Amino acid sequence: MSRVEAVESAVSPSGQPDIGTPAVEATGLTKKYSSQVAVGGVSFAIPEGSFLSLLGPSGCGKTTTLRMLAGLERPDSGEIRIAGKVMSSSTSRTFVPPHKRRIGFVHQSYGLWPHMDVYRHLMYPLQQRKVTREERDRRVREVLAMVRLDALAERYPNELSGGQQQRVSLGRALVQDPDVLLLDEPLSNLDAALRGEMGVELRRLQRVSGSTAVYVTHDRLEALSLSDYLIVMSDGLVVEFGRPQDIYELPATEFSAQFVAGAVALPATVIAPDGDGFAVTVGESKLLVSQLRESTRSAAHRGGSMALAIRPDRIRVQKAGPSAQANTVSAAVTGVVYYGSHYDVDVEGHDFGHLMCRVQADQDERFAPGDAVQVVLPREDLVLVEKGKGGAEPEI
Ligand code: ATP
């Protein structure tokens, strides 16, 4: 695949319009540590001013990808362009060092200096760049107001809360007027309430500053709520790239259905096309499914081994009765956990093993372990997805 084709296929997973010169563009990035592949060929491109999240479980290569964008790691192969300029290329042997890239890096642990007050934290990078004293002061004051720390400019890190320290770290990155803001799990040291608040604040600052952001997280709600684009990663590879809503509503793979949408999945075998969708079997039960990503259709051939994904709150559980409805499977309740607004009801079926269903607390019926139930999987809520991470997934 040529560079242009690789980037086009990565940029336009669902027919996205032309984005012009991408703000950040990676093509075939790889990085090995001795014999271990940390990143195994990552390609993407995003437009200026957008917010991209790299989402995946621990050890999947998110931070290594981010560090390659920053120039803190040298890729073994592939190319990185920022604002159209080549930062790193294994073919032309180009490597622009970090301080010559127009990037701001925000670390998980803030990386503040105990002997510097807030004002000096923001001033320091501008001094390094030999910006005039007047311009430095103007810029620092502007960014202090932006990150809402103007009243705390003379405080030292130990006199600040976690959220305020994080804003110093963000301010220090923004004061350099970066083309790209690189953020490595910047909210993970904050408590849950502050994390939500700072997420909104972070997105506001990114929009106001006009910079493009690449954000590393393993938290799907953070990624969904903050991002314009999402890369789902596993084992150093891109499992899926697209808009958060598209991946959430219509994932292509079992892995992203579970990781992004919190869906549960059942193994299914395709029997035949049925209207716009397919008839499939799950064990001995026949089910109908209409929803699937267009790119998944080619994998859905007769006899094909796929998976049915559904979000737990879309599954209906009812006490077993005489008349079976369509898309219903029999099961027995094995566990019930109360969460205030809902119950998580774990059921086990002959055809599919365990399945977690979410039942709203205001539903009249109550369930207890041992109950025989019917589990309704509405056709319109099922998504036919590729098994595992898609591609040439080996049969286990
Ligand atoms: P986490 O969410 O836990 O930070 P991650 O997705 O960011 O994980 P990376 O830090 O990119 O993952 O690591 C990817 C793989 O590369 C891991 O298996 C890790 O152990 C390995 N790795 C990362 N840095 C190095 C290094 N400097 N030397 C050797 N192996 C490394």
Short mmCIF file of C-alpha atoms and ligand atoms in Angstrom, two decimals:
data_model
loop_
_atom_site.label_atom_id
_atom_site.label_comp_id
_atom_site.label_asym_id
_atom_site.label_seq_id
_atom_site.Cartn_x
_atom_site.Cartn_y
_atom_site.Cartn_z
CA MET A 1 0.00 0.00 0.00
CA SER A 2 1.37 3.44 -0.85
CA ARG A 3 1.68 6.11 1.86
CA VAL A 4 -1.30 8.01 0.46
CA GLU A 5 -3.47 4.88 0.27
CA ALA A 6 -2.45 3.80 3.76
CA VAL A 7 -3.30 7.18 5.18
CA GLU A 8 -6.54 7.50 3.19
CA SER A 9 -7.77 4.14 4.41
CA ALA A 10 -6.79 5.04 7.95
CA VAL A 11 -8.27 8.55 7.81
CA SER A 12 -11.53 7.70 6.12
CA PRO A 13 -12.85 4.59 7.81
CA SER A 14 -16.43 5.64 7.15
CA GLY A 15 -16.22 7.94 4.17
CA GLN A 16 -14.99 10.98 6.07
CA PRO A 17 -14.46 14.00 3.81
CA ASP A 18 -11.00 15.12 2.78
CA ILE A 19 -9.20 16.64 5.79
CA GLY A 20 -6.60 18.66 3.85
CA THR A 21 -3.08 18.53 5.23
CA PRO A 22 -3.36 16.37 8.36
CA ALA A 23 -2.15 17.95 11.60
CA VAL A 24 -0.69 14.61 12.65
CA GLU A 25 -0.05 11.72 10.33
CA ALA A 26 1.55 8.39 11.16
CA THR A 27 2.25 5.76 8.56
CA GLY A 28 3.30 2.21 9.43
CA LEU A 29 4.90 3.14 12.76
CA THR A 30 6.68 0.25 14.43
CA LYS A 31 8.79 -0.07 17.56
CA LYS A 32 10.43 -3.15 19.02
CA TYR A 33 12.13 -3.55 22.40
CA SER A 34 14.60 -6.43 21.89
CA SER A 35 12.35 -9.12 20.41
CA GLN A 36 9.08 -7.67 21.74
CA VAL A 37 6.92 -5.69 19.33
CA ALA A 38 5.51 -2.74 21.31
CA VAL A 39 3.95 -1.05 18.26
CA GLY A 40 3.42 -3.15 15.17
CA GLY A 41 2.44 -0.82 12.32
CA VAL A 42 0.22 2.07 13.37
CA SER A 43 -1.23 4.42 10.72
CA PHE A 44 -3.63 7.30 11.14
CA ALA A 45 -4.14 10.90 10.14
CA ILE A 46 -6.22 13.59 11.85
CA PRO A 47 -7.24 17.11 10.88
CA GLU A 48 -6.04 20.28 12.58
CA GLY A 49 -7.83 21.18 15.80
CA SER A 50 -9.15 17.67 16.38
CA PHE A 51 -8.86 15.50 19.47
CA LEU A 52 -7.72 11.90 19.02
CA SER A 53 -7.66 9.31 21.79
CA LEU A 54 -5.51 6.19 21.76
CA LEU A 55 -7.59 3.75 23.76
CA GLY A 56 -6.59 0.25 24.79
CA PRO A 57 -5.64 -2.01 27.68
CA SER A 58 -2.37 -1.76 29.57
CA GLY A 59 0.68 -2.64 27.50
CA CYS A 60 -1.01 -2.29 24.08
CA GLY A 61 1.48 0.34 22.86
CA LYS A 62 -0.37 3.62 23.46
CA THR A 63 2.41 5.39 25.34
CA THR A 64 5.08 4.13 22.96
CA THR A 65 3.07 5.55 20.03
CA LEU A 66 2.73 8.89 21.83
CA ARG A 67 6.43 8.98 22.68
CA MET A 68 7.31 8.34 19.04
CA LEU A 69 5.13 11.31 18.04
CA ALA A 70 7.00 13.41 20.61
CA GLY A 71 10.41 12.25 19.41
CA LEU A 72 11.16 10.63 22.78
CA GLU A 73 11.41 7.24 21.05
CA ARG A 74 12.86 6.62 17.62
CA PRO A 75 10.59 4.41 15.45
CA ASP A 76 12.17 1.31 13.90
CA SER A 77 10.17 1.99 10.75
CA GLY A 78 7.41 4.21 9.46
CA GLU A 79 6.92 7.92 9.12
CA ILE A 80 5.55 10.76 11.25
CA ARG A 81 4.45 14.11 9.87
CA ILE A 82 3.30 17.04 11.95
CA ALA A 83 1.62 19.91 10.10
CA GLY A 84 2.82 18.34 6.86
CA LYS A 85 6.50 18.30 7.88
CA VAL A 86 8.38 15.03 8.20
CA MET A 87 9.47 14.55 11.85
CA SER A 88 10.68 11.01 11.49
CA SER A 89 11.11 8.72 8.54
CA SER A 90 12.87 5.39 8.39
CA THR A 91 13.21 5.60 4.61
CA SER A 92 14.82 9.05 4.42
CA ARG A 93 16.51 8.56 7.84
CA THR A 94 15.02 11.81 9.10
CA PHE A 95 14.67 12.35 12.85
CA VAL A 96 13.75 15.72 14.30
CA PRO A 97 14.61 15.84 18.05
CA PRO A 98 11.82 16.59 20.55
CA HIS A 99 12.82 20.21 21.26
CA LYS A 100 12.59 21.03 17.56
CA ARG A 101 9.07 19.62 17.22
CA ARG A 102 6.24 22.03 17.96
CA ILE A 103 4.67 19.81 20.58
CA GLY A 104 3.55 20.13 24.19
CA PHE A 105 3.73 16.99 26.33
CA VAL A 106 1.61 16.51 29.43
CA HIS A 107 2.64 13.60 31.66
CA GLN A 108 0.52 11.47 33.94
CA SER A 109 2.54 12.60 36.96
CA TYR A 110 2.49 16.35 36.01
CA GLY A 111 6.30 16.61 36.22
CA LEU A 112 6.34 19.88 38.18
CA TRP A 113 9.48 21.29 39.82
CA PRO A 114 9.13 21.82 43.60
CA HIS A 115 11.33 24.94 43.64
CA MET A 116 9.40 26.84 40.95
CA ASP A 117 6.17 28.74 41.41
CA VAL A 118 3.33 28.55 38.90
CA TYR A 119 4.43 31.65 36.98
CA ARG A 120 7.97 30.35 36.52
CA HIS A 121 6.74 26.95 35.35
CA LEU A 122 5.08 28.68 32.41
CA MET A 123 7.91 31.15 31.90
CA TYR A 124 10.66 28.54 31.73
CA PRO A 125 9.95 27.00 28.27
CA LEU A 126 9.74 30.50 26.76
CA GLN A 127 13.10 31.45 28.32
CA GLN A 128 14.59 28.33 26.72
CA ARG A 129 13.30 29.55 23.36
CA LYS A 130 14.74 33.00 23.93
CA VAL A 131 11.41 34.77 23.64
CA THR A 132 11.68 38.45 24.66
CA ARG A 133 10.85 39.33 28.29
CA GLU A 134 7.82 41.42 27.27
CA GLU A 135 6.39 38.74 24.99
CA ARG A 136 7.06 36.07 27.64
CA ASP A 137 5.14 37.96 30.27
CA ARG A 138 2.22 38.65 27.91
CA ARG A 139 2.01 35.02 26.86
CA VAL A 140 2.31 33.62 30.42
CA ARG A 141 -0.44 35.96 31.69
CA GLU A 142 -2.67 34.97 28.77
CA VAL A 143 -2.24 31.23 29.40
CA LEU A 144 -2.56 31.63 33.20
CA ALA A 145 -5.98 33.18 32.58
CA MET A 146 -6.82 30.42 30.12
CA VAL A 147 -6.06 27.67 32.64
CA ARG A 148 -7.68 29.76 35.42
CA LEU A 149 -4.56 30.01 37.56
CA ASP A 150 -4.00 33.77 37.41
CA ALA A 151 -4.82 34.12 41.11
CA LEU A 152 -2.36 31.35 42.05
CA ALA A 153 0.67 32.46 40.01
CA GLU A 154 2.92 32.72 43.08
CA ARG A 155 2.06 29.34 44.58
CA TYR A 156 4.48 26.41 44.62
CA PRO A 157 3.39 22.85 43.60
CA ASN A 158 3.03 21.70 47.23
CA GLU A 159 0.53 24.55 47.76
CA LEU A 160 -1.74 23.33 44.94
CA SER A 161 -4.44 20.66 44.65
CA GLY A 162 -4.07 17.78 42.17
CA GLY A 163 -6.39 19.48 39.67
CA GLN A 164 -4.48 22.79 39.97
CA GLN A 165 -1.15 20.99 39.47
CA GLN A 166 -2.56 19.36 36.36
CA ARG A 167 -3.57 22.79 35.05
CA VAL A 168 -0.01 24.05 35.60
CA SER A 169 1.24 21.12 33.58
CA LEU A 170 -1.28 21.89 30.82
CA GLY A 171 -0.45 25.59 30.93
CA ARG A 172 3.27 24.82 30.57
CA ALA A 173 2.47 22.81 27.43
CA LEU A 174 0.06 25.40 25.99
CA VAL A 175 2.32 28.41 26.57
CA GLN A 176 4.64 27.04 23.89
CA ASP A 177 1.80 27.38 21.35
CA PRO A 178 2.28 23.81 20.17
CA ASP A 179 0.96 22.40 16.91
CA VAL A 180 0.15 19.25 18.80
CA LEU A 181 -0.64 18.61 22.43
CA LEU A 182 0.39 15.09 23.51
CA LEU A 183 -1.29 13.90 26.70
CA ASP A 184 -0.35 10.69 28.50
CA GLU A 185 -3.19 9.70 30.85
CA PRO A 186 -3.21 13.22 32.33
CA LEU A 187 -6.29 12.68 34.49
CA SER A 188 -5.47 9.33 36.02
CA ASN A 189 -4.04 10.73 39.26
CA LEU A 190 -7.18 12.70 40.03
CA ASP A 191 -10.16 11.41 41.99
CA ALA A 192 -13.27 10.40 40.03
CA ALA A 193 -15.23 13.65 40.51
CA LEU A 194 -12.30 15.89 39.58
CA ARG A 195 -11.43 13.68 36.61
CA GLY A 196 -14.79 14.40 34.97
CA GLU A 197 -14.48 18.12 35.66
CA MET A 198 -10.88 18.31 34.37
CA GLY A 199 -11.83 16.32 31.26
CA VAL A 200 -14.35 19.00 30.30
CA GLU A 201 -11.79 21.69 31.17
CA LEU A 202 -9.12 19.97 29.11
CA ARG A 203 -11.36 19.82 26.05
CA ARG A 204 -12.26 23.52 26.52
CA LEU A 205 -8.57 24.47 26.68
CA GLN A 206 -7.73 22.39 23.63
CA ARG A 207 -10.53 24.10 21.68
CA VAL A 208 -9.63 27.61 22.87
CA SER A 209 -5.95 27.13 22.10
CA GLY A 210 -6.76 25.68 18.66
CA SER A 211 -4.16 22.93 19.04
CA THR A 212 -4.58 19.34 17.90
CA ALA A 213 -4.54 16.78 20.70
CA VAL A 214 -3.45 13.16 20.92
CA TYR A 215 -4.56 11.67 24.21
CA VAL A 216 -3.66 8.31 25.75
CA THR A 217 -6.16 6.57 27.99
CA HIS A 218 -7.46 3.16 28.98
CA ASP A 219 -10.75 4.67 30.18
CA ARG A 220 -13.47 4.21 27.56
CA LEU A 221 -15.78 6.86 29.02
CA GLU A 222 -12.98 9.43 28.96
CA ALA A 223 -12.18 8.52 25.36
CA LEU A 224 -15.83 8.60 24.29
CA SER A 225 -16.62 11.90 25.97
CA LEU A 226 -13.52 13.83 24.91
CA SER A 227 -12.61 12.69 21.43
CA ASP A 228 -13.37 13.54 17.83
CA TYR A 229 -11.52 10.38 16.77
CA LEU A 230 -10.69 7.16 18.49
CA ILE A 231 -8.02 4.57 17.85
CA VAL A 232 -8.73 1.27 19.59
CA MET A 233 -5.39 -0.49 20.13
CA SER A 234 -4.42 -3.99 21.17
CA ASP A 235 -1.06 -5.76 21.10
CA GLY A 236 0.62 -2.86 19.31
CA LEU A 237 -1.95 -2.77 16.49
CA VAL A 238 -4.87 -0.55 15.51
CA VAL A 239 -8.02 -2.65 15.95
CA GLU A 240 -10.29 0.16 14.84
CA PHE A 241 -10.07 3.85 13.93
CA GLY A 242 -13.09 6.12 13.63
CA ARG A 243 -15.54 8.49 15.26
CA PRO A 244 -16.42 7.52 18.86
CA GLN A 245 -20.15 7.36 18.07
CA ASP A 246 -19.58 5.10 15.08
CA ILE A 247 -17.43 2.64 17.02
CA TYR A 248 -19.80 2.72 20.00
CA GLU A 249 -22.98 2.22 17.96
CA LEU A 250 -21.61 -0.08 15.28
CA PRO A 251 -18.32 -1.69 16.25
CA ALA A 252 -16.59 -3.84 13.66
CA THR A 253 -14.96 -6.25 16.09
CA GLU A 254 -15.83 -8.12 19.27
CA PHE A 255 -12.82 -6.48 20.96
CA SER A 256 -13.99 -2.91 20.31
CA ALA A 257 -17.62 -3.80 21.10
CA GLN A 258 -16.47 -4.92 24.54
CA PHE A 259 -13.76 -2.34 25.12
CA VAL A 260 -15.50 0.78 23.74
CA ALA A 261 -19.20 0.05 24.16
CA GLY A 262 -19.02 -2.23 27.21
CA ALA A 263 -20.98 -4.77 25.15
CA VAL A 264 -21.22 -8.48 25.79
CA ALA A 265 -20.68 -10.94 22.95
CA LEU A 266 -21.97 -14.36 21.96
CA PRO A 267 -20.27 -16.67 19.48
CA ALA A 268 -22.42 -17.01 16.34
CA THR A 269 -22.34 -18.90 13.05
CA VAL A 270 -23.77 -17.26 9.94
CA ILE A 271 -26.52 -19.34 8.27
CA ALA A 272 -27.87 -17.09 5.52
CA PRO A 273 -28.56 -13.47 4.54
CA ASP A 274 -31.90 -12.21 5.85
CA GLY A 275 -33.05 -8.91 4.35
CA ASP A 276 -30.37 -6.33 5.18
CA GLY A 277 -28.95 -8.59 7.87
CA PHE A 278 -28.30 -12.24 8.59
CA ALA A 279 -29.75 -15.29 10.22
CA VAL A 280 -27.23 -16.82 12.60
CA THR A 281 -27.10 -19.64 15.10
CA VAL A 282 -25.91 -19.32 18.67
CA GLY A 283 -25.57 -22.90 19.80
CA GLU A 284 -28.86 -24.43 18.72
CA SER A 285 -30.83 -21.16 18.79
CA LYS A 286 -31.53 -19.27 15.58
CA LEU A 287 -31.32 -15.47 15.85
CA LEU A 288 -31.75 -12.62 13.38
CA VAL A 289 -29.40 -9.63 13.27
CA SER A 290 -29.70 -6.48 11.12
CA GLN A 291 -26.87 -4.27 12.29
CA LEU A 292 -23.34 -4.63 11.02
CA ARG A 293 -20.56 -2.38 9.80
CA GLU A 294 -20.37 -2.35 5.99
CA SER A 295 -16.71 -3.37 6.18
CA THR A 296 -17.68 -6.46 8.18
CA ARG A 297 -20.11 -7.77 5.54
CA SER A 298 -17.42 -9.65 3.60
CA ALA A 299 -16.54 -11.68 6.71
CA ALA A 300 -20.20 -12.67 7.17
CA HIS A 301 -20.25 -15.55 4.69
CA ARG A 302 -22.34 -18.71 5.15
CA GLY A 303 -20.78 -20.87 7.86
CA GLY A 304 -18.60 -17.92 8.96
CA SER A 305 -17.65 -17.83 12.61
CA MET A 306 -18.58 -14.38 13.97
CA ALA A 307 -19.87 -12.85 17.20
CA LEU A 308 -23.08 -11.07 18.19
CA ALA A 309 -22.48 -8.00 20.33
CA ILE A 310 -25.11 -6.27 22.43
CA ARG A 311 -24.98 -3.74 25.24
CA PRO A 312 -26.15 -5.28 28.55
CA ASP A 313 -28.87 -2.64 29.02
CA ARG A 314 -30.47 -3.62 25.69
CA ILE A 315 -30.99 -7.24 26.74
CA ARG A 316 -34.42 -8.06 28.20
CA VAL A 317 -34.73 -10.72 30.87
CA GLN A 318 -38.11 -12.26 31.72
CA LYS A 319 -39.28 -15.23 33.70
CA ALA A 320 -39.53 -18.27 31.44
CA GLY A 321 -43.06 -18.57 30.04
CA PRO A 322 -44.79 -20.82 27.53
CA SER A 323 -44.59 -18.66 24.38
CA ALA A 324 -41.10 -18.02 23.04
CA GLN A 325 -40.66 -14.72 21.18
CA ALA A 326 -38.25 -14.17 18.31
CA ASN A 327 -34.57 -13.78 19.21
CA THR A 328 -35.07 -15.37 22.61
CA VAL A 329 -32.78 -17.87 24.30
CA SER A 330 -33.37 -19.86 27.49
CA ALA A 331 -31.06 -19.40 30.46
CA ALA A 332 -30.78 -19.68 34.22
CA VAL A 333 -29.87 -16.83 36.57
CA THR A 334 -26.53 -17.42 38.27
CA GLY A 335 -26.03 -14.10 40.07
CA VAL A 336 -27.68 -10.74 40.78
CA VAL A 337 -25.84 -7.57 41.88
CA TYR A 338 -27.71 -4.41 42.92
CA TYR A 339 -26.34 -1.02 41.74
CA GLY A 340 -29.12 1.34 42.83
CA SER A 341 -30.51 2.34 39.43
CA HIS A 342 -30.10 -1.16 37.99
CA TYR A 343 -29.26 -4.79 38.67
CA ASP A 344 -26.57 -6.73 36.85
CA VAL A 345 -28.09 -10.13 36.27
CA ASP A 346 -25.68 -12.87 35.26
CA VAL A 347 -27.31 -15.69 33.31
CA GLU A 348 -25.99 -18.94 31.94
CA GLY A 349 -27.42 -20.60 28.85
CA HIS A 350 -26.86 -23.96 27.29
CA ASP A 351 -26.15 -22.25 23.96
CA PHE A 352 -23.77 -19.51 25.02
CA GLY A 353 -22.25 -19.82 28.50
CA HIS A 354 -22.41 -16.70 30.69
CA LEU A 355 -24.01 -13.40 29.74
CA MET A 356 -24.31 -10.25 31.83
CA CYS A 357 -27.64 -8.43 31.47
CA ARG A 358 -28.56 -5.05 32.95
CA VAL A 359 -32.07 -4.81 34.34
CA GLN A 360 -33.43 -1.42 35.40
CA ALA A 361 -34.39 -1.33 39.08
CA ASP A 362 -37.86 0.03 38.23
CA GLN A 363 -38.70 -3.14 36.29
CA ASP A 364 -41.33 -5.02 38.32
CA GLU A 365 -39.85 -8.49 37.95
CA ARG A 366 -37.10 -9.47 40.40
CA PHE A 367 -34.63 -12.24 39.74
CA ALA A 368 -32.73 -14.61 42.00
CA PRO A 369 -30.04 -17.22 41.35
CA GLY A 370 -31.59 -20.43 40.04
CA ASP A 371 -34.53 -18.72 38.22
CA ALA A 372 -35.27 -20.09 34.77
CA VAL A 373 -35.50 -17.08 32.41
CA GLN A 374 -35.91 -16.11 28.79
CA VAL A 375 -33.31 -13.71 27.47
CA VAL A 376 -34.57 -11.50 24.65
CA LEU A 377 -31.88 -10.14 22.32
CA PRO A 378 -33.79 -7.62 20.15
CA ARG A 379 -32.81 -7.81 16.51
CA GLU A 380 -32.30 -4.04 16.23
CA ASP A 381 -29.87 -4.01 19.19
CA LEU A 382 -27.64 -6.86 18.06
CA VAL A 383 -24.52 -6.10 16.03
CA LEU A 384 -22.78 -8.76 13.98
CA VAL A 385 -19.05 -8.29 14.57
CA GLU A 386 -15.82 -10.02 13.65
CA LYS A 387 -14.60 -12.34 16.37
CA GLY A 388 -11.85 -11.16 18.69
CA LYS A 389 -9.86 -8.34 17.14
CA GLY A 390 -10.95 -9.09 13.59
CA GLY A 391 -8.62 -9.81 10.68
CA ALA A 392 -7.19 -13.29 10.52
CA GLU A 393 -8.17 -14.21 14.04
CA PRO A 394 -7.15 -17.82 14.69
CA GLU A 395 -9.85 -20.26 15.77
CA ILE A 396 -9.33 -21.38 19.33
P1 ATP B 1 -0.05 1.45 29.92
O1 ATP B 1 -1.49 1.81 29.73
O2 ATP B 1 0.12 0.39 30.97
O3 ATP B 1 0.84 2.62 30.13
P2 ATP B 1 0.62 1.25 27.11
O4 ATP B 1 -0.49 0.81 26.24
O5 ATP B 1 0.91 2.69 27.14
O6 ATP B 1 0.41 0.68 28.58
P3 ATP B 1 3.38 0.93 26.37
O7 ATP B 1 3.92 1.65 27.55
O8 ATP B 1 3.43 1.62 25.06
O9 ATP B 1 1.88 0.42 26.63
O10 ATP B 1 4.15 -0.46 26.23
C1 ATP B 1 3.93 -1.36 25.18
C2 ATP B 1 4.80 -2.60 25.41
O11 ATP B 1 6.17 -2.24 25.24
C3 ATP B 1 4.65 -3.16 26.80
O12 ATP B 1 4.68 -4.56 26.72
C4 ATP B 1 5.86 -2.63 27.53
O13 ATP B 1 6.29 -3.53 28.54
C5 ATP B 1 6.91 -2.52 26.43
N1 ATP B 1 7.85 -1.41 26.67
C6 ATP B 1 7.54 -0.10 26.73
N2 ATP B 1 8.65 0.65 26.93
C7 ATP B 1 9.69 -0.22 27.01
C8 ATP B 1 11.10 -0.09 27.21
N3 ATP B 1 11.67 1.12 27.35
N4 ATP B 1 11.84 -1.21 27.21
C9 ATP B 1 11.28 -2.44 27.04
N5 ATP B 1 9.96 -2.64 26.85
C10 ATP B 1 9.16 -1.56 26.83
#
